[in-house]
Amino acid sequence: MTENRTEIPAKPRRSAKQVKFLAGGAVVILIIAYLIFSSMQGATAAYLTVREVKAAAPSDRLVRVSGTVVGDTIDWDAHNVVLRFELADDTGRLLVVYKGVRPDMLRDGATATAEGKMGPDGTFQATQILLKCPSKYEEKATEQAASR
Amino acid sequence: MMGIALVVLITLAAVAFVAYPLLGGMRRKRVPPMPDLETQTAYADAEEIELDFRTGKLEEAEYQALTQKATVAADDELERRIQALRKARKQPAKPAAGGKCPRCGAPYDAGDRFCAKCGASLVSARVCPNCGTPYDAGDRFCVKCGKPL
Amino acid sequence: MTAVTVGQWTLWIALAIALYGMIASILGARQRVPELVESGRNAVIAIAALAVISSACLLYLLLTRNFQVDYVYQHVSTYLAVPYVISAFYAGQEGSLLLWLLLLTVAGAIAVVRRRDWNEDLLPYVGAVVAGVAAFFLLLLTTLSNPFKLLPTNPGQGIGLNPLLENPGMIYHPPTLFIGYAVYTIPFAYAIAALATGRVGSGWVRGIRLWSLFAWLFLGVGILLGAQWAYVELGWGGYWAWDPVENSSLIPWLVGTAFLHSVMMQERRGMFKRWNIALATLTFALCVFATFVTRSGLIESVHAFGRSPLGYYFLAFLVVVVAVTAALVIWRREELKSKHEMESFLSREFSLLVTVLGMVGVGLAVLLGTLYPTLAESLSGQQLSVGPSFYSRVFTPLGAAVIVIIAICPLLAWGKSSPQRVLRAMLWPGVMAVAFGIALALAGIRPLYAVLGFALCVFVFTSVLVEFGRGWLARKRMTGESYPVAFLRLVNKNHRRYGGYLVHLGVVILAAGVIGSSVYTTDTTISLRPGEAMQVQGYTLKYAEYAIQPTEAKQRFAVTLDVSKGNRSLGRMTAEKNFHWNIEQWVTEVAIRPGLVEDLYVILSGLEQNGLATLSVQTHPMVTWLWIGGGLVLLGTLWAMWPRSEKKRAAGRAE
C-alpha cells in the first residue's frame, strides 16, 4: 500500500518530461516534412509526349519531352552556341532549340530528354538536355548539359 | 579436364575445413581477454567529465556528482573482482555438483573451477546482484531489472 | 575454360557452404554445441576463400581477354588498357555482385576471426548473418546474374568500355563505394546478433565502432571521388546532378552519419538502443538498394523493373531483412528500453537527437525525390521527373541547420548545460561570424543568403578551433606540461573527440566550397581566331595554337591557350573535343586550372578548319575546398579510428 503512494507522484513527473522531448522531436520531424512537401510542389516537371507538348498552350510551366534524336536534323552553330535538332517519338516530331554547348552524346538514335518550355514560334526552348547511351552499354552513362 | 579436377579439389578442401571441428578436431584456443571493458568505460567517462568541466561546460556541483557516479561504479567493480579472486583462492569454490558450463554447454564435474572444454571460469559469474540475470562486460545497468551494476 | 569452370563451380559450392554455415552457427549457438559454432565459423572463412578464387578466375578471364565469356565480351576489347580491363571487373552487374560478395565475405571472415571474450556470444550470429547475405548474392550470381556465362562461339573482339568511362575515376570510384556498401553489413550483422542473444547493451555497439567508421569513410570518400570524376570528365562544370545513381549512394551515407552519432548516445547514456538497431539495419538496406539502383536501371522507368526478375529478388530480400529485424526488435522490446532519459533541451542528448533526425530526414527526402517518379508512374501512370531544385530547396535549410548543430553540440554537456555557459562559449565564434559576414556584405558580395551561409561556416569553424583551444589550455592547467606537449597529449588521449572535431572542420570547409561553387559560378562563351586574345573574368586568354589531326583511336580537335592574370603568366591549357572512331561518338576533354580561390574551366565547343574556335570559359570558385574538406574528413576519421597506444600495450600485457 505504501509502495503505491510513493510511486504515484513519481510517474506523472516522468511522463511530463518524456512528452516535452517527444514534442521537441515531433517539431523537428514536422519541419522536415513541411520542407519536403513544399519543395516537391515547385520542382516536379511532367513528362509529355510530342503531341501533348505541341497541343498545350505556351505556358510558363516547365515540362520534359523524351524522344529519339533525328540525326540529320542536328544543326550546331558553334559561333552563336545554338543547337537545333528534332526530337521524335511515336506521336510526332518536335524541333528543339538549345542555347548551350552541344552534348557529346547527341547523335542519331540517341535517347534524349529535353526540359524547357514551348516557345510561341512552335519550337521547344530547352534549358536542359539529358542524354542516354543509345544501345550497347549497360552502364547507363548519362550526360547532362545545362545552360546557365 | 583440369577445371573439373580443380573444382573437386577445392570442394574437398572446403568441406574438410568446415567439417574439421565436427570431427573432434577442435583445439580450443584461449581467447585473449580484452582489457576490462567495464572499468575502461567508467574511467573514460570520468576523464571526459573532467575535460568537460575544465573546458567550462559543467557546473562544479554537476561535475562532482557525475564524477562520483562514474568512479564509484568503477571502484565497486574492481572491489568486487578483488573479493571474488580472494574467495576463489581461499577455498576451491564448488559449483553445484555437475552441470553444464554456462558458456559452451559442456558438462563439468563437481569441484571443477574451469571448464575443461572452453576454459571459462565456473566460479565467478557476471550476474546482476539483484535479479541474477547475466550481463555484458561494459553494461552499467541490468537489462532485466534496471539496477545499476 | 578451366577458369570458367572453376569460377562458376566455386560459387555453387560457396552457396551450399553459406547455407550450411548460417544454419550451423545459429543451431550451435542456441543449442550450445561449440563444435557446430566452430564449424559455422569455418564456413564463413571458407566462403571468403571461395569468393577470392572465383574473383581471381574472373580477373584472369578478363586479363586474357577471353571473349567467349559474355561478360568479358561486353566490357573488354583488345585495345583496352590493362588498368581498365581490371576495372571492367565491376563495370557490369554480374561483376559488381561478385565484387560485393568478395568484399562482404572477406570482411565477415575478419569479423569472426577476431574473437574476444566480450563478443564471443555474438559472433556465431554475426557469422550467420554474413553467411545469409552472402547466400543471397550467391543465389543471384549462380542463377540470374552469372559472370561466367558463355557465348556460343568466340567473337574475337569485345565491345569494350565506353570512352567516357576510360578515366582514372573508373578505377578508384566504384571499388571505394563498394567497400563502403559491403562493410556496412557487419554492423547490421552485429545488430541482429545483439537482438538474437538479448545482449543489446553497449557490447555490440562498441564492437562495431571501427567497422562503422571504416564503412562510413569509404562510402564518403567514394562519393567525393565520384563527384570529382564527374567534374573533370563529364565536362559540364558541375560535380553533382542529383540523379538517381548519385542519390542512392548519398542516402546511406547520410543515414550512416546519423548512425555514427546515435551510437554515442548508447555508449554514454544507454539511450537510443532501438535507434541504433534501426539505423544499422537501415544503412545496410540502403547500401543494398544503392547497389541495385546503380546496376539495374531500376529507377529510370517502371518498365525496367519488370524486365528482369532481379528487381523482385532484391525487393524480397529487403522485405525479409526489415521483417526479421522488426520481429527481433519486438521480441526484445524489454531489453531495448532506455536506461536514462533526457534532462533538458540544452543537452548533448537533445542536440544529438536533432542531429540524427536531421540526417535521417535529409536522407529520406533524397530517397523520396529519387523514388517519386517511379512511385507516381506505377500508381497513376503519369510520368514525371523531380528536378534538382527540389533537392536544393530541401537540402539548403536542413544543411544549414546541421552545420549549426555541429557548432553547438560539442559545447553542450551530457545531462544539462547552463544557458550562460553555452552562450559564453558561443561568444568568440559569434563575433567572428558576424564580423566576417559584415565584411563580406560591405565588400559587395551578394546574394545575402550566401553571405549568411559563409558566416555560418565561419561560426562553426571558429567554435571547433575554440574547442581545441579550451581543451589544450585545460590540459596545460591540469598537468602543467609545456604547450606543445600538452597539445600532443591532448589529442593523443582523446582520439575520438579530436578526430571528430577535425572531421567537423573538414565538413565545414566542404560546405563552404559547396556554397561558393553553387552560387558564384560564371560561364562565358567566346569565339577566338588563332593569335587573338580575350579577357574573361580577369583572365587573359590568348589563342596559342590548334590541332586537327586523326589518330588511330580518334579524330582530334584541340586548342591550346596561354593563360595569364594581369602580368603574371599562368601557363597553358589545352581543351579538346575528339571524335572516337570505335563508338562513333564525341568526347570532350575539359581543360581545368585548379586554384584555391577558383578553378578556371575551359570547354571546347567548336573548332573550324581555319582555327576559329568557340570556347565556353567557366570559373568555378572554391571547388578545391571540396577536396580539401574531404581530405580533412579522411584524416580526422583515420585519427578517430587509430588505436590508442596505451590500449595496445595493455592488451599485449594481458596475453
mmCIF file of N, CA and C in Angstrom, chain B residues 2-4 6-7 10-11 14-15 17-22 26 28-29 31-35 37 40-41 45 47-48 50-52 54-59 62 101-105 117 134 136-144 146, chain C residues 2 5-6 9-10 13 17 20 32 34-36 38-39 42-43 45-46 50 53 115-118 120 199 201-203 206 267-268 335 339-340 348 410-414 416 418 421 467 470-471 474 478 493-494 497-498 501 647 654-655:
data_model
loop_
_atom_site.group_PDB
_atom_site.id
_atom_site.type_symbol
_atom_site.label_atom_id
_atom_site.label_comp_id
_atom_site.label_asym_id
_atom_site.label_seq_id
_atom_site.Cartn_x
_atom_site.Cartn_y
_atom_site.Cartn_z
ATOM 1 N N MET B 2 41.110 -30.277 -66.517
ATOM 2 C CA MET B 2 41.749 -29.611 -65.380
ATOM 3 C C MET B 2 40.740 -28.866 -64.525
ATOM 4 N N GLY B 3 39.783 -28.239 -65.197
ATOM 5 C CA GLY B 3 38.790 -27.458 -64.456
ATOM 6 C C GLY B 3 38.055 -28.320 -63.446
ATOM 7 N N ILE B 4 37.563 -29.442 -63.895
ATOM 8 C CA ILE B 4 36.775 -30.306 -63.019
ATOM 9 C C ILE B 4 37.640 -30.817 -61.880
ATOM 10 N N LEU B 6 40.231 -29.404 -60.525
ATOM 11 C CA LEU B 6 40.417 -28.311 -59.562
ATOM 12 C C LEU B 6 39.175 -28.125 -58.700
ATOM 13 N N VAL B 7 38.026 -28.162 -59.359
ATOM 14 C CA VAL B 7 36.776 -27.955 -58.614
ATOM 15 C C VAL B 7 36.626 -29.025 -57.540
ATOM 16 N N ILE B 10 39.028 -28.294 -54.716
ATOM 17 C CA ILE B 10 38.588 -27.168 -53.892
ATOM 18 C C ILE B 10 37.423 -27.571 -53.001
ATOM 19 N N THR B 11 36.484 -28.318 -53.578
ATOM 20 C CA THR B 11 35.330 -28.748 -52.791
ATOM 21 C C THR B 11 35.764 -29.579 -51.608
ATOM 22 N N ALA B 14 37.387 -27.390 -48.945
ATOM 23 C CA ALA B 14 36.411 -26.553 -48.227
ATOM 24 C C ALA B 14 35.595 -27.392 -47.253
ATOM 25 N N VAL B 15 35.089 -28.517 -47.729
ATOM 26 C CA VAL B 15 34.256 -29.353 -46.858
ATOM 27 C C VAL B 15 35.070 -29.862 -45.680
ATOM 28 N N PHE B 17 37.630 -28.446 -44.255
ATOM 29 C CA PHE B 17 37.852 -27.336 -43.330
ATOM 30 C C PHE B 17 36.615 -27.079 -42.477
ATOM 31 N N VAL B 18 35.467 -27.152 -43.137
ATOM 32 C CA VAL B 18 34.230 -26.847 -42.417
ATOM 33 C C VAL B 18 33.863 -27.975 -41.460
ATOM 34 N N ALA B 19 34.171 -29.216 -41.856
ATOM 35 C CA ALA B 19 33.763 -30.353 -41.033
ATOM 36 C C ALA B 19 34.745 -30.648 -39.907
ATOM 37 N N TYR B 20 35.948 -30.108 -40.023
ATOM 38 C CA TYR B 20 37.012 -30.385 -39.070
ATOM 39 C C TYR B 20 36.574 -30.304 -37.601
ATOM 40 N N PRO B 21 35.942 -29.230 -37.181
ATOM 41 C CA PRO B 21 35.560 -29.148 -35.762
ATOM 42 C C PRO B 21 34.566 -30.237 -35.367
ATOM 43 N N LEU B 22 33.716 -30.636 -36.344
ATOM 44 C CA LEU B 22 32.699 -31.630 -36.005
ATOM 45 C C LEU B 22 33.308 -32.993 -35.774
ATOM 46 N N MET B 26 38.766 -30.010 -32.651
ATOM 47 C CA MET B 26 38.757 -28.659 -32.108
ATOM 48 C C MET B 26 39.752 -28.513 -30.984
ATOM 49 N N ARG B 28 40.664 -25.958 -28.524
ATOM 50 C CA ARG B 28 40.100 -24.696 -28.105
ATOM 51 C C ARG B 28 41.197 -23.733 -27.673
ATOM 52 N N LYS B 29 41.351 -22.677 -28.438
ATOM 53 C CA LYS B 29 42.383 -21.701 -28.071
ATOM 54 C C LYS B 29 41.860 -20.816 -26.964
ATOM 55 N N VAL B 31 40.909 -17.640 -25.505
ATOM 56 C CA VAL B 31 40.551 -16.389 -26.154
ATOM 57 C C VAL B 31 41.235 -15.239 -25.436
ATOM 58 N N PRO B 32 41.986 -14.419 -26.170
ATOM 59 C CA PRO B 32 42.696 -13.332 -25.478
ATOM 60 C C PRO B 32 41.684 -12.342 -24.895
ATOM 61 N N PRO B 33 41.778 -12.116 -23.622
ATOM 62 C CA PRO B 33 40.800 -11.218 -22.996
ATOM 63 C C PRO B 33 41.102 -9.755 -23.326
ATOM 64 N N MET B 34 40.079 -9.011 -23.572
ATOM 65 C CA MET B 34 40.194 -7.586 -23.824
ATOM 66 C C MET B 34 40.350 -6.926 -22.456
ATOM 67 N N PRO B 35 41.188 -5.901 -22.384
ATOM 68 C CA PRO B 35 41.250 -5.187 -21.092
ATOM 69 C C PRO B 35 39.833 -4.784 -20.682
ATOM 70 N N LEU B 37 36.376 -4.073 -20.290
ATOM 71 C CA LEU B 37 35.543 -3.040 -20.904
ATOM 72 C C LEU B 37 34.845 -2.173 -19.864
ATOM 73 N N GLN B 40 37.108 0.204 -17.989
ATOM 74 C CA GLN B 40 37.589 1.137 -19.006
ATOM 75 C C GLN B 40 36.559 2.217 -19.278
ATOM 76 N N THR B 41 35.333 1.752 -19.493
ATOM 77 C CA THR B 41 34.258 2.703 -19.769
ATOM 78 C C THR B 41 34.119 3.698 -18.643
ATOM 79 N N ASP B 45 34.790 7.634 -18.967
ATOM 80 C CA ASP B 45 33.734 8.590 -18.640
ATOM 81 C C ASP B 45 34.247 9.663 -17.703
ATOM 82 N N GLU B 47 37.219 10.680 -17.184
ATOM 83 C CA GLU B 47 38.146 11.577 -17.877
ATOM 84 C C GLU B 47 37.391 12.611 -18.683
ATOM 85 N N GLU B 48 36.381 12.117 -19.412
ATOM 86 C CA GLU B 48 35.643 13.034 -20.280
ATOM 87 C C GLU B 48 34.887 14.053 -19.437
ATOM 88 N N GLU B 50 35.771 15.196 -16.585
ATOM 89 C CA GLU B 50 36.714 16.202 -16.083
ATOM 90 C C GLU B 50 37.064 17.194 -17.192
ATOM 91 N N LEU B 51 37.275 16.669 -18.400
ATOM 92 C CA LEU B 51 37.608 17.558 -19.505
ATOM 93 C C LEU B 51 36.476 18.542 -19.767
ATOM 94 N N ASP B 52 35.240 18.041 -19.712
ATOM 95 C CA ASP B 52 34.080 18.914 -19.881
ATOM 96 C C ASP B 52 34.081 20.007 -18.828
ATOM 97 N N ARG B 54 36.680 21.164 -17.059
ATOM 98 C CA ARG B 54 37.797 22.092 -17.184
ATOM 99 C C ARG B 54 37.650 22.988 -18.397
ATOM 100 N N THR B 55 36.918 22.535 -19.415
ATOM 101 C CA THR B 55 36.710 23.417 -20.562
ATOM 102 C C THR B 55 35.457 24.243 -20.371
ATOM 103 N N GLY B 56 34.956 24.264 -19.179
ATOM 104 C CA GLY B 56 33.908 25.216 -18.827
ATOM 105 C C GLY B 56 32.498 24.828 -19.219
ATOM 106 N N LYS B 57 32.229 23.547 -19.435
ATOM 107 C CA LYS B 57 30.879 23.193 -19.836
ATOM 108 C C LYS B 57 30.003 22.758 -18.680
ATOM 109 N N LEU B 58 30.643 22.356 -17.574
ATOM 110 C CA LEU B 58 29.871 21.833 -16.456
ATOM 111 C C LEU B 58 29.999 22.729 -15.242
ATOM 112 N N GLU B 59 28.909 22.778 -14.475
ATOM 113 C CA GLU B 59 28.999 23.458 -13.180
ATOM 114 C C GLU B 59 29.759 22.558 -12.215
ATOM 115 N N GLU B 62 27.619 19.784 -10.590
ATOM 116 C CA GLU B 62 27.319 18.707 -11.547
ATOM 117 C C GLU B 62 28.534 17.823 -11.725
ATOM 118 N N CYS B 101 28.572 -26.054 -18.402
ATOM 119 C CA CYS B 101 29.292 -24.781 -18.468
ATOM 120 C C CYS B 101 28.387 -23.708 -19.091
ATOM 121 N N PRO B 102 28.265 -22.561 -18.437
ATOM 122 C CA PRO B 102 27.339 -21.529 -18.944
ATOM 123 C C PRO B 102 27.733 -20.989 -20.312
ATOM 124 N N ARG B 103 29.023 -21.129 -20.643
ATOM 125 C CA ARG B 103 29.427 -20.553 -21.923
ATOM 126 C C ARG B 103 29.305 -21.544 -23.060
ATOM 127 N N CYS B 104 29.868 -22.726 -22.917
ATOM 128 C CA CYS B 104 29.890 -23.625 -24.059
ATOM 129 C C CYS B 104 28.983 -24.827 -23.884
ATOM 130 N N GLY B 105 28.434 -25.014 -22.696
ATOM 131 C CA GLY B 105 27.463 -26.090 -22.524
ATOM 132 C C GLY B 105 28.066 -27.452 -22.241
ATOM 133 N N LYS B 117 36.547 -27.745 -21.494
ATOM 134 C CA LYS B 117 36.414 -27.591 -22.945
ATOM 135 C C LYS B 117 36.816 -26.196 -23.421
ATOM 136 N N PRO B 134 22.484 -12.693 -16.197
ATOM 137 C CA PRO B 134 23.863 -12.433 -16.623
ATOM 138 C C PRO B 134 23.923 -11.142 -17.445
ATOM 139 N N ASP B 136 26.490 -8.200 -19.765
ATOM 140 C CA ASP B 136 27.608 -7.937 -20.662
ATOM 141 C C ASP B 136 28.720 -7.209 -19.960
ATOM 142 N N ALA B 137 29.928 -7.484 -20.345
ATOM 143 C CA ALA B 137 31.002 -6.586 -19.912
ATOM 144 C C ALA B 137 30.728 -5.230 -20.527
ATOM 145 N N GLY B 138 30.815 -4.201 -19.775
ATOM 146 C CA GLY B 138 30.587 -2.873 -20.329
ATOM 147 C C GLY B 138 29.194 -2.342 -20.042
ATOM 148 N N ASP B 139 28.282 -3.201 -19.597
ATOM 149 C CA ASP B 139 26.949 -2.716 -19.239
ATOM 150 C C ASP B 139 27.015 -2.037 -17.896
ATOM 151 N N ARG B 140 26.247 -0.983 -17.785
ATOM 152 C CA ARG B 140 26.222 -0.336 -16.487
ATOM 153 C C ARG B 140 24.888 -0.488 -15.768
ATOM 154 N N PHE B 141 23.895 -1.012 -16.496
ATOM 155 C CA PHE B 141 22.601 -1.240 -15.876
ATOM 156 C C PHE B 141 22.138 -2.622 -16.264
ATOM 157 N N CYS B 142 21.455 -3.310 -15.367
ATOM 158 C CA CYS B 142 20.947 -4.648 -15.679
ATOM 159 C C CYS B 142 19.826 -4.532 -16.687
ATOM 160 N N VAL B 143 19.868 -5.371 -17.730
ATOM 161 C CA VAL B 143 18.857 -5.234 -18.778
ATOM 162 C C VAL B 143 17.486 -5.709 -18.299
ATOM 163 N N LYS B 144 17.465 -6.499 -17.222
ATOM 164 C CA LYS B 144 16.181 -7.023 -16.767
ATOM 165 C C LYS B 144 15.555 -6.123 -15.706
ATOM 166 N N GLY B 146 17.065 -3.279 -14.255
ATOM 167 C CA GLY B 146 17.417 -1.870 -14.326
ATOM 168 C C GLY B 146 18.337 -1.374 -13.239
ATOM 169 N N THR C 2 39.211 -23.564 -68.098
ATOM 170 C CA THR C 2 39.337 -24.005 -66.710
ATOM 171 C C THR C 2 38.813 -22.927 -65.785
ATOM 172 N N THR C 5 35.066 -22.908 -65.531
ATOM 173 C CA THR C 5 34.532 -24.000 -64.707
ATOM 174 C C THR C 5 34.780 -23.727 -63.232
ATOM 175 N N VAL C 6 36.048 -23.430 -62.915
ATOM 176 C CA VAL C 6 36.384 -23.205 -61.509
ATOM 177 C C VAL C 6 35.597 -22.021 -60.968
ATOM 178 N N TRP C 9 31.826 -23.007 -60.557
ATOM 179 C CA TRP C 9 31.525 -24.025 -59.561
ATOM 180 C C TRP C 9 31.845 -23.601 -58.135
ATOM 181 N N THR C 10 32.902 -22.789 -57.971
ATOM 182 C CA THR C 10 33.198 -22.321 -56.610
ATOM 183 C C THR C 10 32.022 -21.528 -56.062
ATOM 184 N N ILE C 13 29.476 -24.067 -54.808
ATOM 185 C CA ILE C 13 29.931 -24.657 -53.543
ATOM 186 C C ILE C 13 29.776 -23.648 -52.415
ATOM 187 N N ILE C 17 27.825 -24.006 -48.859
ATOM 188 C CA ILE C 17 28.513 -23.831 -47.578
ATOM 189 C C ILE C 17 27.936 -22.652 -46.811
ATOM 190 N N TYR C 20 24.834 -23.810 -45.158
ATOM 191 C CA TYR C 20 25.205 -24.649 -44.015
ATOM 192 C C TYR C 20 25.706 -23.786 -42.859
ATOM 193 N N ARG C 32 24.029 -24.629 -27.758
ATOM 194 C CA ARG C 32 25.292 -24.661 -27.051
ATOM 195 C C ARG C 32 26.156 -25.853 -27.451
ATOM 196 N N PRO C 34 29.532 -26.193 -29.104
ATOM 197 C CA PRO C 34 30.650 -25.386 -29.608
ATOM 198 C C PRO C 34 31.236 -25.906 -30.908
ATOM 199 N N GLU C 35 31.120 -27.244 -31.155
ATOM 200 C CA GLU C 35 31.688 -27.769 -32.407
ATOM 201 C C GLU C 35 30.938 -27.206 -33.604
ATOM 202 N N LEU C 36 29.606 -27.117 -33.490
ATOM 203 C CA LEU C 36 28.823 -26.578 -34.592
ATOM 204 C C LEU C 36 29.152 -25.112 -34.826
ATOM 205 N N GLU C 38 31.915 -23.615 -34.153
ATOM 206 C CA GLU C 38 33.232 -23.541 -34.775
ATOM 207 C C GLU C 38 33.150 -23.893 -36.252
ATOM 208 N N SER C 39 32.339 -24.913 -36.543
ATOM 209 C CA SER C 39 32.186 -25.325 -37.933
ATOM 210 C C SER C 39 31.554 -24.197 -38.747
ATOM 211 N N ASN C 42 34.105 -21.645 -39.457
ATOM 212 C CA ASN C 42 34.965 -22.074 -40.564
ATOM 213 C C ASN C 42 34.261 -21.907 -41.905
ATOM 214 N N ALA C 43 32.949 -22.119 -41.887
ATOM 215 C CA ALA C 43 32.191 -21.951 -43.135
ATOM 216 C C ALA C 43 32.314 -20.522 -43.646
ATOM 217 N N ILE C 45 34.736 -18.463 -43.128
ATOM 218 C CA ILE C 45 36.078 -18.288 -43.684
ATOM 219 C C ILE C 45 36.179 -18.974 -45.040
ATOM 220 N N ALA C 46 35.543 -20.155 -45.143
ATOM 221 C CA ALA C 46 35.619 -20.910 -46.391
ATOM 222 C C ALA C 46 34.979 -20.147 -47.545
ATOM 223 N N LEU C 50 36.532 -19.056 -51.123
ATOM 224 C CA LEU C 50 35.923 -19.424 -52.400
ATOM 225 C C LEU C 50 35.622 -18.186 -53.239
ATOM 226 N N ILE C 53 38.760 -17.118 -54.863
ATOM 227 C CA ILE C 53 39.107 -17.971 -56.008
ATOM 228 C C ILE C 53 38.254 -17.600 -57.219
ATOM 229 N N ARG C 115 38.203 -12.920 -32.266
ATOM 230 C CA ARG C 115 37.391 -13.270 -31.100
ATOM 231 C C ARG C 115 37.904 -12.588 -29.859
ATOM 232 N N ARG C 116 36.993 -12.040 -29.112
ATOM 233 C CA ARG C 116 37.354 -11.509 -27.804
ATOM 234 C C ARG C 116 36.316 -12.008 -26.820
ATOM 235 N N ASP C 117 36.605 -11.924 -25.546
ATOM 236 C CA ASP C 117 35.656 -12.502 -24.601
ATOM 237 C C ASP C 117 34.326 -11.768 -24.594
ATOM 238 N N TRP C 118 34.356 -10.481 -24.960
ATOM 239 C CA TRP C 118 33.083 -9.777 -24.878
ATOM 240 C C TRP C 118 32.191 -10.016 -26.080
ATOM 241 N N GLU C 120 32.125 -13.062 -27.847
ATOM 242 C CA GLU C 120 32.010 -14.491 -28.160
ATOM 243 C C GLU C 120 30.582 -14.950 -28.394
ATOM 244 N N ARG C 199 21.743 -9.491 -25.843
ATOM 245 C CA ARG C 199 22.771 -8.610 -25.301
ATOM 246 C C ARG C 199 22.787 -7.297 -26.069
ATOM 247 N N GLY C 201 23.095 -4.398 -24.890
ATOM 248 C CA GLY C 201 23.790 -3.347 -24.158
ATOM 249 C C GLY C 201 24.925 -2.767 -24.971
ATOM 250 N N SER C 202 25.898 -2.202 -24.278
ATOM 251 C CA SER C 202 26.924 -1.467 -25.019
ATOM 252 C C SER C 202 27.918 -2.378 -25.712
ATOM 253 N N GLY C 203 27.868 -3.687 -25.473
ATOM 254 C CA GLY C 203 28.841 -4.592 -26.071
ATOM 255 C C GLY C 203 28.864 -4.518 -27.590
ATOM 256 N N ARG C 206 29.981 -1.121 -29.079
ATOM 257 C CA ARG C 206 31.419 -0.898 -29.053
ATOM 258 C C ARG C 206 32.121 -1.718 -30.105
ATOM 259 N N GLU C 267 26.417 4.495 -25.984
ATOM 260 C CA GLU C 267 27.625 4.223 -25.215
ATOM 261 C C GLU C 267 27.660 5.010 -23.925
ATOM 262 N N ARG C 268 27.258 6.281 -24.018
ATOM 263 C CA ARG C 268 27.403 7.131 -22.841
ATOM 264 C C ARG C 268 26.203 7.075 -21.910
ATOM 265 N N GLU C 335 14.397 -5.519 -23.221
ATOM 266 C CA GLU C 335 15.817 -5.196 -23.066
ATOM 267 C C GLU C 335 16.183 -3.891 -23.765
ATOM 268 N N LYS C 339 17.773 3.325 -20.463
ATOM 269 C CA LYS C 339 18.063 3.356 -19.041
ATOM 270 C C LYS C 339 18.159 4.774 -18.514
ATOM 271 N N HIS C 340 18.096 5.696 -19.381
ATOM 272 C CA HIS C 340 18.229 7.097 -18.985
ATOM 273 C C HIS C 340 17.182 7.885 -19.714
ATOM 274 N N ARG C 348 23.576 17.639 -24.627
ATOM 275 C CA ARG C 348 24.147 16.955 -25.778
ATOM 276 C C ARG C 348 23.174 15.904 -26.303
ATOM 277 N N PRO C 410 29.091 20.181 -29.522
ATOM 278 C CA PRO C 410 30.244 19.972 -28.637
ATOM 279 C C PRO C 410 30.262 20.935 -27.453
ATOM 280 N N LEU C 411 29.515 22.043 -27.567
ATOM 281 C CA LEU C 411 29.533 23.000 -26.475
ATOM 282 C C LEU C 411 28.646 22.557 -25.322
ATOM 283 N N LEU C 412 27.788 21.593 -25.607
ATOM 284 C CA LEU C 412 26.870 21.153 -24.573
ATOM 285 C C LEU C 412 27.445 19.960 -23.852
ATOM 286 N N ALA C 413 27.039 19.816 -22.598
ATOM 287 C CA ALA C 413 27.498 18.666 -21.830
ATOM 288 C C ALA C 413 26.371 17.650 -21.755
ATOM 289 N N TRP C 414 26.699 16.455 -21.329
ATOM 290 C CA TRP C 414 25.669 15.451 -21.122
ATOM 291 C C TRP C 414 24.778 15.894 -19.965
ATOM 292 N N LYS C 416 22.679 18.245 -18.549
ATOM 293 C CA LYS C 416 22.115 19.588 -18.614
ATOM 294 C C LYS C 416 23.249 20.598 -18.655
ATOM 295 N N SER C 418 24.151 24.848 -18.546
ATOM 296 C CA SER C 418 23.527 26.127 -18.194
ATOM 297 C C SER C 418 23.582 27.041 -19.411
ATOM 298 N N ARG C 421 26.670 29.383 -19.759
ATOM 299 C CA ARG C 421 27.917 28.774 -20.204
ATOM 300 C C ARG C 421 27.930 28.582 -21.708
ATOM 301 N N GLU C 467 37.190 24.872 -29.358
ATOM 302 C CA GLU C 467 37.170 23.614 -28.609
ATOM 303 C C GLU C 467 38.569 23.045 -28.448
ATOM 304 N N ARG C 470 40.347 25.325 -25.886
ATOM 305 C CA ARG C 470 39.931 25.162 -24.492
ATOM 306 C C ARG C 470 40.485 23.866 -23.904
ATOM 307 N N GLY C 471 40.414 22.801 -24.701
ATOM 308 C CA GLY C 471 40.931 21.535 -24.207
ATOM 309 C C GLY C 471 42.418 21.626 -23.925
ATOM 310 N N ALA C 474 43.031 23.702 -20.851
ATOM 311 C CA ALA C 474 42.606 22.944 -19.663
ATOM 312 C C ALA C 474 43.644 21.891 -19.306
ATOM 313 N N MET C 478 45.862 21.455 -15.995
ATOM 314 C CA MET C 478 45.718 20.246 -15.189
ATOM 315 C C MET C 478 47.057 19.567 -14.942
ATOM 316 N N LYS C 493 45.215 11.523 -26.266
ATOM 317 C CA LYS C 493 44.420 10.807 -25.280
ATOM 318 C C LYS C 493 42.955 10.720 -25.674
ATOM 319 N N ASN C 494 42.553 11.567 -26.597
ATOM 320 C CA ASN C 494 41.150 11.597 -26.986
ATOM 321 C C ASN C 494 41.022 11.508 -28.487
ATOM 322 N N ARG C 497 37.383 12.141 -29.844
ATOM 323 C CA ARG C 497 36.868 13.502 -29.765
ATOM 324 C C ARG C 497 37.556 14.409 -30.757
ATOM 325 N N TYR C 498 38.888 14.407 -30.770
ATOM 326 C CA TYR C 498 39.592 15.361 -31.622
ATOM 327 C C TYR C 498 39.617 14.931 -33.068
ATOM 328 N N TYR C 501 36.389 16.279 -34.147
ATOM 329 C CA TYR C 501 36.431 17.725 -34.384
ATOM 330 C C TYR C 501 37.094 18.035 -35.725
ATOM 331 N N LYS C 647 46.095 1.380 -24.956
ATOM 332 C CA LYS C 647 45.210 0.213 -25.076
ATOM 333 C C LYS C 647 45.968 -0.957 -25.645
ATOM 334 N N ALA C 654 48.091 -8.399 -21.308
ATOM 335 C CA ALA C 654 47.106 -9.360 -20.793
ATOM 336 C C ALA C 654 47.280 -10.733 -21.410
ATOM 337 N N GLU C 655 47.944 -10.787 -22.576
ATOM 338 C CA GLU C 655 48.006 -12.086 -23.270
ATOM 339 C C GLU C 655 49.015 -13.038 -22.692
#
